mmCIF file of C-alpha atoms and ligand atoms in Angstrom:
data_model
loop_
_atom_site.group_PDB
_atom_site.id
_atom_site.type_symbol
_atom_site.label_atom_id
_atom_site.label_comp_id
_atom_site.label_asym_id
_atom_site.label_seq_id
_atom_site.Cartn_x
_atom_site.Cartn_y
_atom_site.Cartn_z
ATOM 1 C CA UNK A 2 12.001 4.365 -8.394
ATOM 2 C CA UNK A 3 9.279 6.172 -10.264
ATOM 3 C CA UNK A 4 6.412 8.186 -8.671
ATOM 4 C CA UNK A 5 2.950 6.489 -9.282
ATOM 5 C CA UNK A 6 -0.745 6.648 -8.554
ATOM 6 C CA UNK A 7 -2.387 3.163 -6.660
ATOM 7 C CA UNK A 8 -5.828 3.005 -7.612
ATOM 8 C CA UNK A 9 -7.217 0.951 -4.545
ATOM 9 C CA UNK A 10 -9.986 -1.291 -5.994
ATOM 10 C CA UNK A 11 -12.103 -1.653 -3.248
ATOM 11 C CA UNK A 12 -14.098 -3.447 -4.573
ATOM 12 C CA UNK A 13 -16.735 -7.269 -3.475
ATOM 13 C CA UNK A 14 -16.752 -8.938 -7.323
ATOM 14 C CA UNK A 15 -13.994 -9.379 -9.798
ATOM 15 C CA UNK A 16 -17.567 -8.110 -12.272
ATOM 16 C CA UNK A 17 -17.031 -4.669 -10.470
ATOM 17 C CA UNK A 18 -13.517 -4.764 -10.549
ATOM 18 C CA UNK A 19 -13.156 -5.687 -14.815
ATOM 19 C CA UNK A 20 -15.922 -3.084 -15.699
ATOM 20 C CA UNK A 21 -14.425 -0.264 -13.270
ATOM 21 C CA UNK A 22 -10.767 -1.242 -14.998
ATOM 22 C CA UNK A 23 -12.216 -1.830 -18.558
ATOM 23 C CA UNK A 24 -12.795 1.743 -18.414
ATOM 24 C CA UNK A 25 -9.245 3.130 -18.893
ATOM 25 C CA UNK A 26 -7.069 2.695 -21.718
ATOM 26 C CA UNK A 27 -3.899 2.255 -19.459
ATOM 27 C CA UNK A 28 -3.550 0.012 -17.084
ATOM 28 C CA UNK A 29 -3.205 1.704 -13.735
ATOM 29 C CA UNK A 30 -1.325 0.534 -10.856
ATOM 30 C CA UNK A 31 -3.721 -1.476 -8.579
ATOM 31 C CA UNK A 32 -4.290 -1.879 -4.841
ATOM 32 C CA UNK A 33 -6.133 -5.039 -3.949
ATOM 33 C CA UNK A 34 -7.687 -4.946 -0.581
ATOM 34 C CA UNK A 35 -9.054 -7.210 1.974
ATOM 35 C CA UNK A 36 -12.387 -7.120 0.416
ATOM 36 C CA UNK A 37 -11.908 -8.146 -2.767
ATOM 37 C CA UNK A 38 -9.216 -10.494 -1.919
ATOM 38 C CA UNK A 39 -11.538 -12.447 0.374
ATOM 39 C CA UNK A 40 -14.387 -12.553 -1.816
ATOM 40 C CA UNK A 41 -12.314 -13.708 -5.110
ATOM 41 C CA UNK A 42 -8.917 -15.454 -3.358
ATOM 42 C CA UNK A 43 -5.435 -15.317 -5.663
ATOM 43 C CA UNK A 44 -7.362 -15.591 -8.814
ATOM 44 C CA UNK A 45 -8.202 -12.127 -8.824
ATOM 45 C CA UNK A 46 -4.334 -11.236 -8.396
ATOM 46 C CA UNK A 47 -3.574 -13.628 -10.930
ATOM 47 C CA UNK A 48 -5.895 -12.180 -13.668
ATOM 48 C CA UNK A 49 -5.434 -8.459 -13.141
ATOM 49 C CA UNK A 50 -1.589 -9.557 -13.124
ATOM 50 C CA UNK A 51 -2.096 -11.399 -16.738
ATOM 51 C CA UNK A 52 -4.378 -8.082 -17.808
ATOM 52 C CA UNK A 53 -0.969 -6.072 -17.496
ATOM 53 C CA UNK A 54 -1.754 -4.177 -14.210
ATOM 54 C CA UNK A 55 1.082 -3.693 -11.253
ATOM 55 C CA UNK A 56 -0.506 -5.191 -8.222
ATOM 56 C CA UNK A 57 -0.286 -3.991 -4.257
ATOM 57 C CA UNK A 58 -1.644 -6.734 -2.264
ATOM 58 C CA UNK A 59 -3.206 -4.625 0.437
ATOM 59 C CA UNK A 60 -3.540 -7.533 3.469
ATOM 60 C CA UNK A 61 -1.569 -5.734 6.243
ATOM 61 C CA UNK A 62 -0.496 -8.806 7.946
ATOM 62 C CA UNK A 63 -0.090 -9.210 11.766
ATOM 63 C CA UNK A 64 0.179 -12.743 13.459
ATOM 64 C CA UNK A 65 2.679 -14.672 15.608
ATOM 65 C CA UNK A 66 6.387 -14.251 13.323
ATOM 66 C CA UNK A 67 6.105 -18.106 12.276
ATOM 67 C CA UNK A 68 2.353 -18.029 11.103
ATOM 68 C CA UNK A 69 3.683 -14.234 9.190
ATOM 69 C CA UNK A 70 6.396 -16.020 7.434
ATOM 70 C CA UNK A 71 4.710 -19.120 6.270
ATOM 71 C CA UNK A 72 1.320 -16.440 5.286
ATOM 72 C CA UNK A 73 4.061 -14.500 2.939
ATOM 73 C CA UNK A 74 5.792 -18.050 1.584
ATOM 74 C CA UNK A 75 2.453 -18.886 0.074
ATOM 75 C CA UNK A 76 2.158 -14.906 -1.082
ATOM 76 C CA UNK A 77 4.827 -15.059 -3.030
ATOM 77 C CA UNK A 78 3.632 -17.598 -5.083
ATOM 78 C CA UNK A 79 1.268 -14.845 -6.543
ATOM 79 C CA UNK A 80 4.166 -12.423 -7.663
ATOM 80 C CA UNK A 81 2.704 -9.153 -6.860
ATOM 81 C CA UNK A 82 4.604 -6.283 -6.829
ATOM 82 C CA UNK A 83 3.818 -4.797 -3.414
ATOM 83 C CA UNK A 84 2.750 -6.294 0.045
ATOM 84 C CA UNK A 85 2.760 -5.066 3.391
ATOM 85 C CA UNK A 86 2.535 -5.967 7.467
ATOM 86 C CA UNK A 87 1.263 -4.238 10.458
ATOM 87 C CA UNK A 88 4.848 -3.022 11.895
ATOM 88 C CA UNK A 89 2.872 -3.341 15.054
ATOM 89 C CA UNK A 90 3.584 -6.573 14.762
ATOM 90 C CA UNK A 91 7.353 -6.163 16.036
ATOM 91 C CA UNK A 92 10.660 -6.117 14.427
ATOM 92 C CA UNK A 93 10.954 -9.907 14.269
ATOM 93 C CA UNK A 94 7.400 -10.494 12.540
ATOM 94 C CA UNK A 95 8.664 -8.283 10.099
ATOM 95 C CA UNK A 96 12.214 -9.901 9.894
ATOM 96 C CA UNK A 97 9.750 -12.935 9.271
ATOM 97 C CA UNK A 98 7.725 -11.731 6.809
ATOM 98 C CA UNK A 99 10.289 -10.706 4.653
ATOM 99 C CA UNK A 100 12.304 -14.118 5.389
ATOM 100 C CA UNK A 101 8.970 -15.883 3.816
ATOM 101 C CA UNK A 102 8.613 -13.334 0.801
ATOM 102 C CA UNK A 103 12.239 -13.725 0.255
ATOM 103 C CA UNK A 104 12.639 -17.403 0.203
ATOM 104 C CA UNK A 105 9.126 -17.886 -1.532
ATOM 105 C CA UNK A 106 9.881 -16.189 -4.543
ATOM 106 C CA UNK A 107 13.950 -17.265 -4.838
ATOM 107 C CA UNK A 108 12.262 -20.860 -4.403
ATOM 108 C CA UNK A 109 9.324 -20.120 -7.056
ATOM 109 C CA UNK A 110 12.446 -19.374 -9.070
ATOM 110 C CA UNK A 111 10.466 -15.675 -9.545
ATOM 111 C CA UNK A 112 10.925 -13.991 -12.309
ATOM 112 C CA UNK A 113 12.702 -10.711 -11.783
ATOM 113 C CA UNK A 114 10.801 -9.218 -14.963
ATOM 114 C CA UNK A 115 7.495 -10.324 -13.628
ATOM 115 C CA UNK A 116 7.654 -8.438 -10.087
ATOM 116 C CA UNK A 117 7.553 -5.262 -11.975
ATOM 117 C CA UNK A 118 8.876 -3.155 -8.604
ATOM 118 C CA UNK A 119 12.462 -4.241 -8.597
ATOM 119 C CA UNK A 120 13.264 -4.409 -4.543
ATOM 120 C CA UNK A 121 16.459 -4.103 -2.783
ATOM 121 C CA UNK A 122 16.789 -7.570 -2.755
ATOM 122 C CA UNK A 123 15.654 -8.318 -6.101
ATOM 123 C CA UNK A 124 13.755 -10.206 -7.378
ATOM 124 C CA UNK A 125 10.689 -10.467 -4.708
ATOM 125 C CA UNK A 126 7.943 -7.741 -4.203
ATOM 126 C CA UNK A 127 8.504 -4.665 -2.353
ATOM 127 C CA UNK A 128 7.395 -5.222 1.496
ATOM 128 C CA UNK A 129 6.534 -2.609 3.065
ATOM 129 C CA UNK A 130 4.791 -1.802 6.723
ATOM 130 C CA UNK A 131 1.799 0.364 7.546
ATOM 131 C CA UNK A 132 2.396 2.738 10.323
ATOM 132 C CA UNK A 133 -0.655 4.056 11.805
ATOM 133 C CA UNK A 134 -3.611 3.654 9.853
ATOM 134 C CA UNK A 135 -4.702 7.034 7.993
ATOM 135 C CA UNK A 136 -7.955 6.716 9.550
ATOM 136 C CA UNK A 137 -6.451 7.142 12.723
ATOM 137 C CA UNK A 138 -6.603 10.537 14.704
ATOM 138 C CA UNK A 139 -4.308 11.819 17.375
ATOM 139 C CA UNK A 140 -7.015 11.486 19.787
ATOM 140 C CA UNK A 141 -8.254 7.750 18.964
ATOM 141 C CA UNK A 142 -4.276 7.130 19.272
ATOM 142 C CA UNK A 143 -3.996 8.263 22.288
ATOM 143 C CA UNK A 144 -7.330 7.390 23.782
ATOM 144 C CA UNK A 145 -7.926 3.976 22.058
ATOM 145 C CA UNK A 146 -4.497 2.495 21.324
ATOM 146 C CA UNK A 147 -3.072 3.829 24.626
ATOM 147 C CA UNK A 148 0.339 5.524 23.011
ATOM 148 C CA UNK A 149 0.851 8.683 23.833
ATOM 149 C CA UNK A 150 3.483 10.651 21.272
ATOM 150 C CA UNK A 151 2.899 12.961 18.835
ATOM 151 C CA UNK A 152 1.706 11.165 15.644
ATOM 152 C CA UNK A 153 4.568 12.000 13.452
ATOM 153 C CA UNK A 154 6.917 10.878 15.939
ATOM 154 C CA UNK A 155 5.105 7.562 16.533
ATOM 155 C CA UNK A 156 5.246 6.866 12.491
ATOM 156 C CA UNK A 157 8.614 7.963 12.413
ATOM 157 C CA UNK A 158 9.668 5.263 15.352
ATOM 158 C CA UNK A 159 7.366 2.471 13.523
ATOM 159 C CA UNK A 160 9.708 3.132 10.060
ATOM 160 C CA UNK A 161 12.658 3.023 11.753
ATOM 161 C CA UNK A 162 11.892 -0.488 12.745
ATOM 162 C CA UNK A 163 10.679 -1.371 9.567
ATOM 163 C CA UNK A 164 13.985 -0.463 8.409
ATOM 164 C CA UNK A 165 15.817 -2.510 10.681
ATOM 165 C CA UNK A 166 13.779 -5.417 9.690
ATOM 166 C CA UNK A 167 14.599 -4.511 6.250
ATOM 167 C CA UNK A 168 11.667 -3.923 5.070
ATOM 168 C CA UNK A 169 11.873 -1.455 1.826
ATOM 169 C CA UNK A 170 9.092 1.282 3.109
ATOM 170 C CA UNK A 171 5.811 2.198 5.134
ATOM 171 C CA UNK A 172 2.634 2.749 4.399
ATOM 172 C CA UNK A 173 1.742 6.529 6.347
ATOM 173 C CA UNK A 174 0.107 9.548 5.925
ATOM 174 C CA UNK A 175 1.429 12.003 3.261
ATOM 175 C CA UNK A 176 1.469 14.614 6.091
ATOM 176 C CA UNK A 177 4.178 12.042 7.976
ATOM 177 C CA UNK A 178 6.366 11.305 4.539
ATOM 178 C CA UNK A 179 8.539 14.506 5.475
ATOM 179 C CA UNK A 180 9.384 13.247 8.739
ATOM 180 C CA UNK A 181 10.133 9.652 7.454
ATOM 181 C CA UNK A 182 12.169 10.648 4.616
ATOM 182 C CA UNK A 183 13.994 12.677 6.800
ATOM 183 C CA UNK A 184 15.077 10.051 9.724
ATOM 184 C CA UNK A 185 15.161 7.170 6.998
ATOM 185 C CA UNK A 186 16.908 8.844 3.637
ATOM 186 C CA UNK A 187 14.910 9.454 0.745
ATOM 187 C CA UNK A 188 15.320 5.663 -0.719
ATOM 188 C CA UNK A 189 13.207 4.555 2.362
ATOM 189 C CA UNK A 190 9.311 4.423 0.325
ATOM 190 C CA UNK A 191 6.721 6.319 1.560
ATOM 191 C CA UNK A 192 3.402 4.586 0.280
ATOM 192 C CA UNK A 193 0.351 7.002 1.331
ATOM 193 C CA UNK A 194 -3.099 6.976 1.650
ATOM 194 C CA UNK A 195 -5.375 9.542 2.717
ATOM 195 C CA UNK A 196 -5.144 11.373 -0.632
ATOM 196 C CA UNK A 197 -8.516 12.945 -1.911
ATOM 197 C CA UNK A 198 -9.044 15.384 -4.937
ATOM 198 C CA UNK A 199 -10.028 18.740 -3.262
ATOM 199 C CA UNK A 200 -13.654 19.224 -3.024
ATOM 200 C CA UNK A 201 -14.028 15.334 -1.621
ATOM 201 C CA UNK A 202 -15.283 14.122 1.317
ATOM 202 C CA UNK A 203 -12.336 12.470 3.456
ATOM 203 C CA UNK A 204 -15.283 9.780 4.591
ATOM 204 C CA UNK A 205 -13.586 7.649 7.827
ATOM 205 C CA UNK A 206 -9.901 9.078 6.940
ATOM 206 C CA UNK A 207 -8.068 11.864 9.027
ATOM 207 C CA UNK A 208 -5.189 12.762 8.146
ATOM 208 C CA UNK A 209 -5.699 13.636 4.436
ATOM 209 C CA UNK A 210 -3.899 15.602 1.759
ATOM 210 C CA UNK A 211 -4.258 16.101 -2.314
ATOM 211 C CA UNK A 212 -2.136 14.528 -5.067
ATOM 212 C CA UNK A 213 -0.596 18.169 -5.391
ATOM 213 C CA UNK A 214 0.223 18.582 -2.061
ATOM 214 C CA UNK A 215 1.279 14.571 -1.157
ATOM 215 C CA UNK A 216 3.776 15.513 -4.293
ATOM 216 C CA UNK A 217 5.230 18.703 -2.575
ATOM 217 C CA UNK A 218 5.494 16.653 0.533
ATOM 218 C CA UNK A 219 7.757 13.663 -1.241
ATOM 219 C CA UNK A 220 5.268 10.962 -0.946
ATOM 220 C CA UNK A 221 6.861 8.109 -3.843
ATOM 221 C CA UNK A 222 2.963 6.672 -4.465
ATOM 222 C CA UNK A 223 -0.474 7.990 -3.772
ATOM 223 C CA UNK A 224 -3.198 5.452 -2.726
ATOM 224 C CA UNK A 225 -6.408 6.352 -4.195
ATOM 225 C CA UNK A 226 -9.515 4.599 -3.718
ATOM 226 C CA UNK A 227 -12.556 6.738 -3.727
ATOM 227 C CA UNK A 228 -11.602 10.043 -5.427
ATOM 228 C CA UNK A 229 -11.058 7.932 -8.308
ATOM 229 C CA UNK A 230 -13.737 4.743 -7.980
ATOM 230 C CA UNK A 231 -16.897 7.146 -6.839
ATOM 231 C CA UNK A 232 -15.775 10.079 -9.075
ATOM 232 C CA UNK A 233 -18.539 10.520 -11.939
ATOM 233 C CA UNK A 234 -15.841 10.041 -14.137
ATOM 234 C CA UNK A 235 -13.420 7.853 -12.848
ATOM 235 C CA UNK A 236 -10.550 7.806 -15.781
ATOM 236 C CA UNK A 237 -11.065 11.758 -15.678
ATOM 237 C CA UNK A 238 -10.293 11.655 -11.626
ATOM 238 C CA UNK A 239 -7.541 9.355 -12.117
ATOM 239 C CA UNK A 240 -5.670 11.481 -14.600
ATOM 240 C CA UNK A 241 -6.112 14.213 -12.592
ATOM 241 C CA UNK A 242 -4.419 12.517 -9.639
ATOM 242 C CA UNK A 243 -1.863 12.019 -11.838
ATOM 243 C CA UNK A 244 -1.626 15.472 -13.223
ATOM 244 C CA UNK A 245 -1.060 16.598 -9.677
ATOM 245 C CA UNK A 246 1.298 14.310 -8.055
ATOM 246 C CA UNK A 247 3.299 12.825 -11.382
ATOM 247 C CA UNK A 248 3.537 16.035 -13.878
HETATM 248 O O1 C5P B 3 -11.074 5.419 -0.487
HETATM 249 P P1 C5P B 3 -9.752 5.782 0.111
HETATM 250 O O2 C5P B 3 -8.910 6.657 -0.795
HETATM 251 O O3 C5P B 3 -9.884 6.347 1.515
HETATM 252 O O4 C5P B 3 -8.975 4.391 0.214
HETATM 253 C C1 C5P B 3 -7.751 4.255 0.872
HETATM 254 C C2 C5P B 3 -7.273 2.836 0.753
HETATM 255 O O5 C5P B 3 -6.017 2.712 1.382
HETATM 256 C C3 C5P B 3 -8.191 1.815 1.402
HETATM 257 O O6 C5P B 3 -8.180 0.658 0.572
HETATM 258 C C4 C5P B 3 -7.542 1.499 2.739
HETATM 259 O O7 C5P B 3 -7.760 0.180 3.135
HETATM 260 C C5 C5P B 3 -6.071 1.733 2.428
HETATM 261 N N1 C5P B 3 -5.219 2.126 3.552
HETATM 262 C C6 C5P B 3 -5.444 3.261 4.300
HETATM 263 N N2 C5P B 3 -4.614 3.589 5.338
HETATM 264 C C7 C5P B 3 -3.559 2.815 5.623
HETATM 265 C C8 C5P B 3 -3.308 1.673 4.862
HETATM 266 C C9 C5P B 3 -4.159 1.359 3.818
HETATM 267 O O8 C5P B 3 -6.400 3.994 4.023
HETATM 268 N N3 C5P B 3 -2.717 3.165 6.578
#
């Protein structure tokens, strides 16, 4: 599975999301977020999808199992190549998610060209499950979410389950992708936010990293959103991401 960087396009119009994209001569692999996914609905999936671009559908699901599984039936109608959960949300919400991605695509009849991220179970999109949010300290886990354990350890716990639910990664910290890859073998994917170009402001993230050093730890994609969208020049920031974590 080859390394890549996610340019999250968080972003409220499919205007600012064209004109930001019409900028680069490749097409980058996308993150689409709740914002932009709320103000535009599937279209906006569907059109970056026809443009060329690989697509991470960024809604971190978490619901009852049955409303998770019928949420990712209708999902997979919109062959992206990525999705994701709250693992949170238990082992069986996962089990259901992936139940409803699963079935959804093998009963769209899929096309296992089309999800461009070939999963372990073919031809659906990768699911994988967010951890702990990378805007999350220690302290605010502790304090606000009431669990106790080290960080690391409490990632490492949420993959494992992720893994039993069969899920095909997480979504953590490149700081935590060690400690994951480690407990879960290196095929487990670690998707990771939190990446800024040094020199940037981390903003409302904590545990942060650069592409160079997300690379050294074994992270298998950066998540980029705005190194790359409020860099003066974004195509320039987004090579350079690559530069660091690909090259
Ligand atoms: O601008 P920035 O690089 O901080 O953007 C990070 C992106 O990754 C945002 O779209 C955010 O929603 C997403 N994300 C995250 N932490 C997670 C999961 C997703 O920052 N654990």
């Amino acid at each position: 599975m080859g390394k890549d960087v996610i340019v999250a396009c968080d972003f409220s119009s499919a205007e600012e999301v064209y004109a930001f994209l019409d900028r680069f001569e490749s097409r980058p692999y996308v993150k689409i977020g709740m914002e932009l996914f709320y103000a535009e609905g599937p279209q906006i999936v569907r059109e970056l999808k026809r443009r060329g671009h690989k697509v991470f559908l960024d809604l971190k699901l978490h619901d009852i199992p049955n409303t998770v599984e019928k949420a990712m039936r209708v999902l997979s109608g919109l062959e992206v190549d990525m999705c994701n959960v709250h693992a949170a949300g238990t082992v069986k919400m996962m089990e259901a998610a992936l139940r409803g991605l699963t079935e959804g695509s093998s009963r769209n009849g899929a096309d296992p060209g089309a999800c461009g991220t070939m999963s372990a179970a073919g031809n659906r999109p990768l699911l994988i499950a967010v951890t702990q949010l990378t805007s999350t300290s220690q302290e605010q886990l502790e304090q606000d979410i009431l669990i106790t354990q080290p960080m690391e350890q409490v990632v490492a716990s949420y993959a494992e389950h992720a893994k039993e639910a069969g899920l095909d990664g997480v979504v953590c910290s490149p700081l935590e992708a060690p400690a994951v890859h480690q407990r879960m073998g290196s095929g487990f994917l670690t998707v990771t936010p939190g990446v800024r170009l040094a020199g940037d402001a981390a903003g409302d993230q904590s545990r942060v990293t650069t592409p160079a050093k997300a690379k050294e730890l074994g992270s298998d994609y950066i998540v980029v959103g705005r190194s790359i969208t409020a860099a003066e020049d974004p195509v320039a920031a987004y090579e350079q991401c690559r530069k660091e974590f690909i090259e």
